XYZ file of C-alpha atoms in Angstrom:
477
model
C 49.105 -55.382 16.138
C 47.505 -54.122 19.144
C 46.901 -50.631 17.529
C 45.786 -52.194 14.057
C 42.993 -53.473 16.368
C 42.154 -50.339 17.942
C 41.656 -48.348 14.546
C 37.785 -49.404 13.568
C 36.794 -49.148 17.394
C 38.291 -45.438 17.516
C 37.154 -44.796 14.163
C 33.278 -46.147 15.701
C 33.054 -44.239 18.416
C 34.096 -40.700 16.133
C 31.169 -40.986 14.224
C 28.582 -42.075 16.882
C 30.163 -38.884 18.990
C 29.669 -36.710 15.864
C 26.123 -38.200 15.979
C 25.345 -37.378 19.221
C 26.359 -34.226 18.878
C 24.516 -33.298 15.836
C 21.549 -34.983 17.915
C 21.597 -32.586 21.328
C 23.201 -29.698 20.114
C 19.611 -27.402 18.956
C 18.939 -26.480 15.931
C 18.724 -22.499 16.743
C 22.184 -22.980 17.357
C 23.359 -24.930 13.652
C 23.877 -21.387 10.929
C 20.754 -20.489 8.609
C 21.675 -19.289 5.183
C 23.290 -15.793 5.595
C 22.259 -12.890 3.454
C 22.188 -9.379 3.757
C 21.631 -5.958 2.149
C 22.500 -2.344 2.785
C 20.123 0.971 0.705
C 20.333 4.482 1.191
C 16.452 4.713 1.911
C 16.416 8.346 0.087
C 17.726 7.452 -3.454
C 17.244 3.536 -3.318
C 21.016 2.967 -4.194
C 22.551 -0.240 -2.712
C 25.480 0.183 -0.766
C 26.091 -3.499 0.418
C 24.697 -6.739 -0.672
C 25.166 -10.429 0.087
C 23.728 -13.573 -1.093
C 20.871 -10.676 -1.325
C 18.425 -12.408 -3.862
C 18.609 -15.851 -2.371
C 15.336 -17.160 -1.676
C 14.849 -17.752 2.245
C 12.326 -17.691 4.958
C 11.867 -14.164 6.436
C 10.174 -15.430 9.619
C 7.922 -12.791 11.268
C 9.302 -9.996 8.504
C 6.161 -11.268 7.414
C 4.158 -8.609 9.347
C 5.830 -6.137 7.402
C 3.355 -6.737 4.705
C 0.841 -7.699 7.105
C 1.090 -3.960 8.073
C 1.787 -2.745 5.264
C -2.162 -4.018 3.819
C -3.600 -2.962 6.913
C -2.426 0.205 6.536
C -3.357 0.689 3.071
C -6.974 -1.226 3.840
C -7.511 1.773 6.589
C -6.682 4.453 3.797
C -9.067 3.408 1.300
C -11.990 2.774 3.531
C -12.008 -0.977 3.574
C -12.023 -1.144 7.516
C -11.361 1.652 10.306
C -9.450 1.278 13.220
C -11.918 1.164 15.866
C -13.603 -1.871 13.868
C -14.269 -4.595 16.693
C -12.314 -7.430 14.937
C -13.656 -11.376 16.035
C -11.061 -13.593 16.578
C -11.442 -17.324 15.115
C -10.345 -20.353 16.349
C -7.101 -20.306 14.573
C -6.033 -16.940 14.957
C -6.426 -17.678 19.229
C -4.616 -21.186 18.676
C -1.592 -19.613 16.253
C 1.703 -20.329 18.383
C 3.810 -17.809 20.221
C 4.590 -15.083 20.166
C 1.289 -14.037 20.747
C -1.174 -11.525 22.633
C -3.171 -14.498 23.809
C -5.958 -13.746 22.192
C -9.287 -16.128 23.157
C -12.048 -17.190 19.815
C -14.752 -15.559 19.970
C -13.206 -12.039 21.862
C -13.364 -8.952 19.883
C -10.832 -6.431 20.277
C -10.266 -3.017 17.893
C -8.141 -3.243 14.711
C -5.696 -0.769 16.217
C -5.149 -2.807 18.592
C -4.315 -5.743 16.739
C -1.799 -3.672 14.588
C -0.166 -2.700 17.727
C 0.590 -5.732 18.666
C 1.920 -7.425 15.357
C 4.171 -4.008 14.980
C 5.656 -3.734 18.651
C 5.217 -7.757 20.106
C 5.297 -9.359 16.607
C 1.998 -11.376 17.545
C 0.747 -14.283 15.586
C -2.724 -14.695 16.887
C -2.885 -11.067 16.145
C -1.335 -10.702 12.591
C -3.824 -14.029 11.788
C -6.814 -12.030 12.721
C -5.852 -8.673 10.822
C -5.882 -10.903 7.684
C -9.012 -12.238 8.015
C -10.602 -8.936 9.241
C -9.472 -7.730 6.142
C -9.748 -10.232 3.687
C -12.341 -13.075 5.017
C -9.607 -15.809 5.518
C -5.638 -16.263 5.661
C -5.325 -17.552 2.628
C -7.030 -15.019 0.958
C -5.027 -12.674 2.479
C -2.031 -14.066 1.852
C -2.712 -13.966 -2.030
C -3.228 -10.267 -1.360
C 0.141 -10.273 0.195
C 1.816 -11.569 -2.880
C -0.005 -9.492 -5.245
C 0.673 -6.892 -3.389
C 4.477 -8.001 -2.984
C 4.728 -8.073 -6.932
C 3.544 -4.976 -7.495
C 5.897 -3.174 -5.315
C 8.996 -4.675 -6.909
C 9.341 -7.783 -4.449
C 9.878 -10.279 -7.262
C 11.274 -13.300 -5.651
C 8.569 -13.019 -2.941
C 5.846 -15.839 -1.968
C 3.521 -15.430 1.103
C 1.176 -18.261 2.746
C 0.128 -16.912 5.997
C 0.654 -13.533 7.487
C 2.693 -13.944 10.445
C 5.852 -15.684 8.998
C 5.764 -18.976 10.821
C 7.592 -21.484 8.869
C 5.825 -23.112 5.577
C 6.261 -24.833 2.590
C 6.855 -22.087 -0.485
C 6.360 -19.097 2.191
C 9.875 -17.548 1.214
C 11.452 -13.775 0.322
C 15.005 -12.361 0.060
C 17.192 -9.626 1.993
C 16.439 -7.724 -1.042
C 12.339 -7.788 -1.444
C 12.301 -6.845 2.754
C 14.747 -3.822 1.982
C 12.197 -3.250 -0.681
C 9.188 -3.292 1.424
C 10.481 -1.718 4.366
C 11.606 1.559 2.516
C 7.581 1.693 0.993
C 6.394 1.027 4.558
C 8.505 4.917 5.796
C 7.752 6.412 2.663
C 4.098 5.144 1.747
C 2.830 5.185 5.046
C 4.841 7.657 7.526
C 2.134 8.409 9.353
C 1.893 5.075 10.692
C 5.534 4.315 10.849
C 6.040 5.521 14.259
C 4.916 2.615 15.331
C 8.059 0.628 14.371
C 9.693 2.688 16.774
C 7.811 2.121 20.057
C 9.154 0.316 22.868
C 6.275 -0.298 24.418
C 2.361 0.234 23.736
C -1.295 -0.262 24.952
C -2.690 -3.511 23.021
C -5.844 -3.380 24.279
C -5.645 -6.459 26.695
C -2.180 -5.277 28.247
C 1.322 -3.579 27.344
C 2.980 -4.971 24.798
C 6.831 -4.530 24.204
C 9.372 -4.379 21.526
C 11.737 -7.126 20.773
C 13.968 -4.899 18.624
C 17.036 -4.335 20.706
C 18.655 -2.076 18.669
C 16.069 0.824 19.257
C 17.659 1.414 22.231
C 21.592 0.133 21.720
C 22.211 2.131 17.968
C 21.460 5.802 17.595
C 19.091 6.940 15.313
C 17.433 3.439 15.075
C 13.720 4.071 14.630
C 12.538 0.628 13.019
C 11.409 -2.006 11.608
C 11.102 -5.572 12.585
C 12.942 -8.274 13.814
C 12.082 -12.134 13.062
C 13.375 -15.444 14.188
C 12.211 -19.300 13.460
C 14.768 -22.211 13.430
C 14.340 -22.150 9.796
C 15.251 -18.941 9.245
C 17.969 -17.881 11.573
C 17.335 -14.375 13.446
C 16.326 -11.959 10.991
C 16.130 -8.094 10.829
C 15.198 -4.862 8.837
C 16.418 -1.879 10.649
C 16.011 1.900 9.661
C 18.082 4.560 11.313
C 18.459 8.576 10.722
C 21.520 10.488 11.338
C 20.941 14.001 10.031
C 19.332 14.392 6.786
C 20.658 10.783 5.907
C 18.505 7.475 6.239
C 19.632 3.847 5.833
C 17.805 0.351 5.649
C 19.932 -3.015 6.368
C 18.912 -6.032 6.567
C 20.239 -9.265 7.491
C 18.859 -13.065 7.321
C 20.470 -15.821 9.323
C 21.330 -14.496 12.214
C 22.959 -16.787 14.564
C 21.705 -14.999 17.699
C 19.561 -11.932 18.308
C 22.855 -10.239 20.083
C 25.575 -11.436 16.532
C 22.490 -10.229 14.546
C 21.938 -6.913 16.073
C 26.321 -6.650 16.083
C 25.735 -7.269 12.405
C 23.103 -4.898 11.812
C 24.872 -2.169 13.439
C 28.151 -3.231 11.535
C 26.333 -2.983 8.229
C 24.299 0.370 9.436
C 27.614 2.095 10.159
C 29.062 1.273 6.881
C 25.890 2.603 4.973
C 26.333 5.814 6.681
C 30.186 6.115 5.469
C 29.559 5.072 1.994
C 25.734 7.199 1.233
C 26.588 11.000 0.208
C 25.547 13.367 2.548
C 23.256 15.044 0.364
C 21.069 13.006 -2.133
C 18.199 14.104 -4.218
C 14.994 12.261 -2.145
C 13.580 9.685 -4.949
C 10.438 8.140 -3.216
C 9.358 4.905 -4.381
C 6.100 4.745 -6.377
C 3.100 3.426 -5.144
C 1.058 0.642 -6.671
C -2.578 1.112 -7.624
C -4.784 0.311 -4.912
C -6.689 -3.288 -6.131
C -8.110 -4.147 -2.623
C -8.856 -7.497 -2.244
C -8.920 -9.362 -5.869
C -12.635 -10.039 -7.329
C -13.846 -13.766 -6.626
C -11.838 -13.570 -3.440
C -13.406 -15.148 -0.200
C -13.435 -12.114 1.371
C -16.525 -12.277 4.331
C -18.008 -9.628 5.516
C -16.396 -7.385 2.900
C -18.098 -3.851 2.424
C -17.311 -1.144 -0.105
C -18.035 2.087 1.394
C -20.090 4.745 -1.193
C -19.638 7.674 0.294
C -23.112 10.016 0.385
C -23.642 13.117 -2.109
C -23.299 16.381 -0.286
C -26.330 18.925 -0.804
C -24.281 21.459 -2.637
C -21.449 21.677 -3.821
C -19.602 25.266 -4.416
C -16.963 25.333 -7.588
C -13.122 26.489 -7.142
C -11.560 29.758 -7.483
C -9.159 30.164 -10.360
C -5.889 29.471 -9.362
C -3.806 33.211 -9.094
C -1.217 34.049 -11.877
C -1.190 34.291 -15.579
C -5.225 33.645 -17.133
C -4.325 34.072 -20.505
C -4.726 31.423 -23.210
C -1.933 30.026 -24.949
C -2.109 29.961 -28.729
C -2.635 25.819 -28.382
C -5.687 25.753 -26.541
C -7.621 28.161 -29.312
C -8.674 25.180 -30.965
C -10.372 23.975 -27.575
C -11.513 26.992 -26.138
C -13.268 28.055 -29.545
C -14.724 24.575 -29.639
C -16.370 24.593 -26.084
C -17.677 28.799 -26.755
C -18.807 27.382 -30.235
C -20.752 24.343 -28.063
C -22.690 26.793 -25.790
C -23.366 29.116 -28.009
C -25.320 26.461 -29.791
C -27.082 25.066 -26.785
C -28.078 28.779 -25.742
C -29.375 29.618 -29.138
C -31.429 25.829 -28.917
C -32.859 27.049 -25.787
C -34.186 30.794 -27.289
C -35.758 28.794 -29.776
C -37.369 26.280 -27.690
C -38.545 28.710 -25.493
C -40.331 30.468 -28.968
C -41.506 27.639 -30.526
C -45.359 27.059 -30.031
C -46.611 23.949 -28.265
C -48.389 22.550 -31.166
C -45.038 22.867 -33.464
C -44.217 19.075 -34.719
C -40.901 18.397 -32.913
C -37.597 18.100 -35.157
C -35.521 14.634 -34.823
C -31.539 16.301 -33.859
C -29.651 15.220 -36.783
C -26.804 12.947 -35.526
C -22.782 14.631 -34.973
C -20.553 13.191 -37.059
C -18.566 10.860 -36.577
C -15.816 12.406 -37.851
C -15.585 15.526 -35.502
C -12.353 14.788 -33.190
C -11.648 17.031 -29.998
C -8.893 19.283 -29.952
C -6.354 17.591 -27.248
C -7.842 17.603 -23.529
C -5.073 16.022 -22.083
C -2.977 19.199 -21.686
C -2.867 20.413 -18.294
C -3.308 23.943 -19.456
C -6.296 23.276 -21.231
C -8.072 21.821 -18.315
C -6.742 24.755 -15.601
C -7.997 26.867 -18.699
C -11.477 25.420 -18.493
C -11.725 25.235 -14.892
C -11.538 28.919 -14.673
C -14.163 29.300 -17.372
C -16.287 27.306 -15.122
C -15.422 29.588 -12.021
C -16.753 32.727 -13.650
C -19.796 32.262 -11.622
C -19.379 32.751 -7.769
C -23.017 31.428 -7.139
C -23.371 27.967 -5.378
C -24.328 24.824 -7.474
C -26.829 22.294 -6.209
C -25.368 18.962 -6.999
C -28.414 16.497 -6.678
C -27.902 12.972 -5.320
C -27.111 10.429 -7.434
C -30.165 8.149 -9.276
C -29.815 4.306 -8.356
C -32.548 3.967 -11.068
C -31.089 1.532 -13.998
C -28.659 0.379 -11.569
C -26.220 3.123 -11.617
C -25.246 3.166 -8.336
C -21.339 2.727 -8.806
C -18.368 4.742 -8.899
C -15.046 5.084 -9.335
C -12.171 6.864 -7.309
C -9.326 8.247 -9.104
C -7.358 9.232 -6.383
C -6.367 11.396 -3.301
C -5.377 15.235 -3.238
C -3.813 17.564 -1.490
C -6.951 20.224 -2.447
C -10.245 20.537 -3.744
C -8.877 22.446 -6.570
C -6.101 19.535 -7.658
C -9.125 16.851 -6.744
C -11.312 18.735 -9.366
C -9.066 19.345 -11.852
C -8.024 15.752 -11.986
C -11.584 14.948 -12.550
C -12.372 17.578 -15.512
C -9.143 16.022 -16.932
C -10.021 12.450 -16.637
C -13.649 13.510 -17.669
C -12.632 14.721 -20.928
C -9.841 12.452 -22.010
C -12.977 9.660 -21.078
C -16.141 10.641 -22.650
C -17.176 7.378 -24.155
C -16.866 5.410 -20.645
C -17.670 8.304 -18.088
C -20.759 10.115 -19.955
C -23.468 10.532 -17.522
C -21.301 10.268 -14.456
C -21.760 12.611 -11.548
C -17.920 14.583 -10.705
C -17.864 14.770 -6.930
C -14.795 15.557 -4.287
C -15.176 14.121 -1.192
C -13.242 16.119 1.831
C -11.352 13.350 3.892
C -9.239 14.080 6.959
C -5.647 13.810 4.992
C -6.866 15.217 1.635
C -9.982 14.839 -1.137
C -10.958 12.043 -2.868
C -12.070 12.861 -6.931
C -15.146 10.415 -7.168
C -17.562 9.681 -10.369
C -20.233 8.618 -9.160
C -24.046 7.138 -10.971
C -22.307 4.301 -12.833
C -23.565 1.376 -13.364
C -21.704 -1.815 -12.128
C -19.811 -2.466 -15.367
C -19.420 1.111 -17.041
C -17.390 1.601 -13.790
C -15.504 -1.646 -14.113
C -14.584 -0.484 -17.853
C -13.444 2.828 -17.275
C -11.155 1.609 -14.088
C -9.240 -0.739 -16.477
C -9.453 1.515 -19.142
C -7.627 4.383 -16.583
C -5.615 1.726 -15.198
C -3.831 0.459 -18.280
C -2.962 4.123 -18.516
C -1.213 4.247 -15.441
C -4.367 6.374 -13.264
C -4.909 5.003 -10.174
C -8.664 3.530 -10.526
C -10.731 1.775 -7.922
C -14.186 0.992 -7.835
C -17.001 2.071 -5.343
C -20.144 0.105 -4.690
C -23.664 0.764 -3.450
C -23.584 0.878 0.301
């Protein structure tokens, strides 16, 4: 009887213990959703997955693609490092981790990047976004047009540091994604992922990644934690001429997520072959920030005609011409040899002689094909004969043509040129009028048209986009 009693008062206090409990114990401690993934970073292939295209919070793997922008903004000209970024109100009040940043203070762009990369900064990441793009939220559109592009399908950004927030979610998969593009896209900057320590302008900032120091060969990328999402990591190591990427989501603690890490890094480097054929990832066209954006502040850089311009050597080898560019190369002698015979006669025609209206070409006459890359090496050297300099006058704003277009970056003037003839050619009806200039940066040359007027250049970038040519515009400044 006595114990029949007992029953509902043990039974009570059970569940207001298991209440209590679930009330003190914190929630960093209770187990985010687990997931994790495993490529060999030189061919892509995935050696390990798990729960890999669940949709979860990635926490401060956010900055990856903060970075990542940056990066590419700094490439294309949209801001340089040693721009003197203001820092709002929000970015100083964003929550910790931070550089403790103060509104108003301006501090370089390097620096900023710096401290997102090694100390995983809010207050920092917040003001590279709005450097960049005006505003957070327009940067953080950027982000996921950016994400989509580069294969990150299940990917949705709303700020860019990763704090936790409704619909701001990716997987284990999408950050394996992005942090292979971030070494092979940008290596010149990845070093940075692999500091300890470095100067952020206001003081020394250093690394939460653990594992640079506990796992050899461990040379990035980012780690991440919020009680949402667990303790999350991407981490890159090297062993030879091998190169993994793991990543994990829902860490329980930073020292069972690093365990993992270096669990799932060991077994990548038993199961990838030692030697691979290197298949990079390809690079998405470069959009900048999207038109109608609130970008503020936002400048597109023109860059200024030179005052002469001297054409390239022929390339050395074989000059002949193969039996399918006959049809070209007999068009283009036939076309001077008309416009030199025009000139003779112009030049002995008498002043007083009634002038002849051209008769129109017809419509009818189609180009042999100028999208061989023979044809255009062919025509380049034509165009070399001459060792004399050309003046290449500066380009008329009159009409408002004072747009252009890039097409891309090369390795050499020659390439940068040839690309253009190429493009100029296979693009008569868009491009006629243009100006063909290459513009010597420090890590290659850019292959400009330039004298465009706003929309010609609009039209020919979509027209070159659609056919996979990387196409963005350059305005008057």
């Amino acid at each position: 009887m006595k114990d029949r009693q007992w029953k509902p008062a043990r039974l009570g206090l059970l569940v207001f213990a298991l209440i209590w409990i679930l009330a003190i114990v914190p929630l960093s401690a209770r187990a985010a959703p687990y997931a994790a993934m495993v490529i060999d970073a030189r061919s892509g292939e995935v050696l390990h997955s798990r729960n890999a295209d669940q949709r979860l919070h990635p926490a401060s793997l956010t900055k990856m693609m903060t970075l990542y922008i940056a990066f590419e903004a700094v490439e294309h000209g949209e801001i340089d490092l040693d721009t003197m970024v203001r820092i709002s109100k929000k970015a100083a009040a964003e929550p910790p981790s931070k550089l403790g940043l103060v509104a108003g203070q301006r501090i370089k762009l390097r620096h900023l990047i710096r401290a997102a990369a090694i100390k995983s900064a809010n207050d920092a990441a917040t003001a590279i976004g709005e450097a960049i793009s005006g505003s957070e939220a327009a940067f953080a559109r950027r982000m996921t047009r950016t994400a989509k592009e580069l294969g990150m399908t299940r990917t949705t950004f709303k700020n860019a540091h990763g704090l936790t927030e409704s619909g701001h979610l990716s997987t284990a998969r999408d950050m394996t994604t992005l942090g292979r593009h971030l070494f092979y896209d940008y290596p010149e900057y990845y070093n940075l992922f692999s500091r300890q320590q470095a100067d952020a302008g206001v003081r020394t900032v250093s690394s939460h990644n653990r594992l640079l120091s506990s796992y050899r060969g461990a040379d990035g990328i980012k780690t991440g934690y919020t009680r949402a999402a667990g303790f999350n990591l991407v981490a890159s190591a090297q062993r030879g001429d091998e190169r993994i990427i793991a990543t994990v989501f829902g860490g329980r603690s930073s020292a069972t997520r690093n365990a993992k890490v270096a669990e799932l890094l060991d077994l990548g480097f038993q199961r990838a072959p030692s030697r691979v054929a290197v298949r990079k990832p390809q690079r998405p066209a470069y959009a900048g920030n999207t038109p109608g954006s609130d970008a503020a502040g936002k400048t597109i850089r023109l860059a200024t005609a030179v005052s002469k311009s001297l054409r390239p050597r022929v390339r050395p080898g074989d000059t002949s011409n193969p039996p399918v560019l006959l049809a070209l190369k007999d068009d283009i002698n036939s076309a001077l040899a008309e416009v030199k015979t025009a000139a003779k006669a112009s030049e002995d025609t008498p002043e007083d002689t009634p002038a002849v209206t051209p008769k129109m070409r017809p419509e009818d006459v189609v180009l042999a094909s100028a999208g061989n890359d023979a044809a255009v090496e062919d025509t380049l050297a034509r165009d070399s004969a001459s060792n004399e300099p050309e003046v290449v006058t500066r380009v008329s704003t009159s009409g408002g043509r004072h747009w252009g277009i890039n097409i891309g970056r090369f390795p050499s003037r020659y390439a940068a040129e040839r690309q253009l003839l190429k493009i100029a050619l296979t693009e008569m009806s868009t491009l006629d009028g243009s100006l063909r200039k290459v513009v010597n940066r420090k890590n290659g040359y850019d292959a400009n048209f330039l004298g465009l007027s706003r929309d010609s250049a609009d039209l020919a970038c979509r027209r070159l986009q659609a056919r996979q040519v990387t196409c963005f515009m350059i305005g008057p400044g």
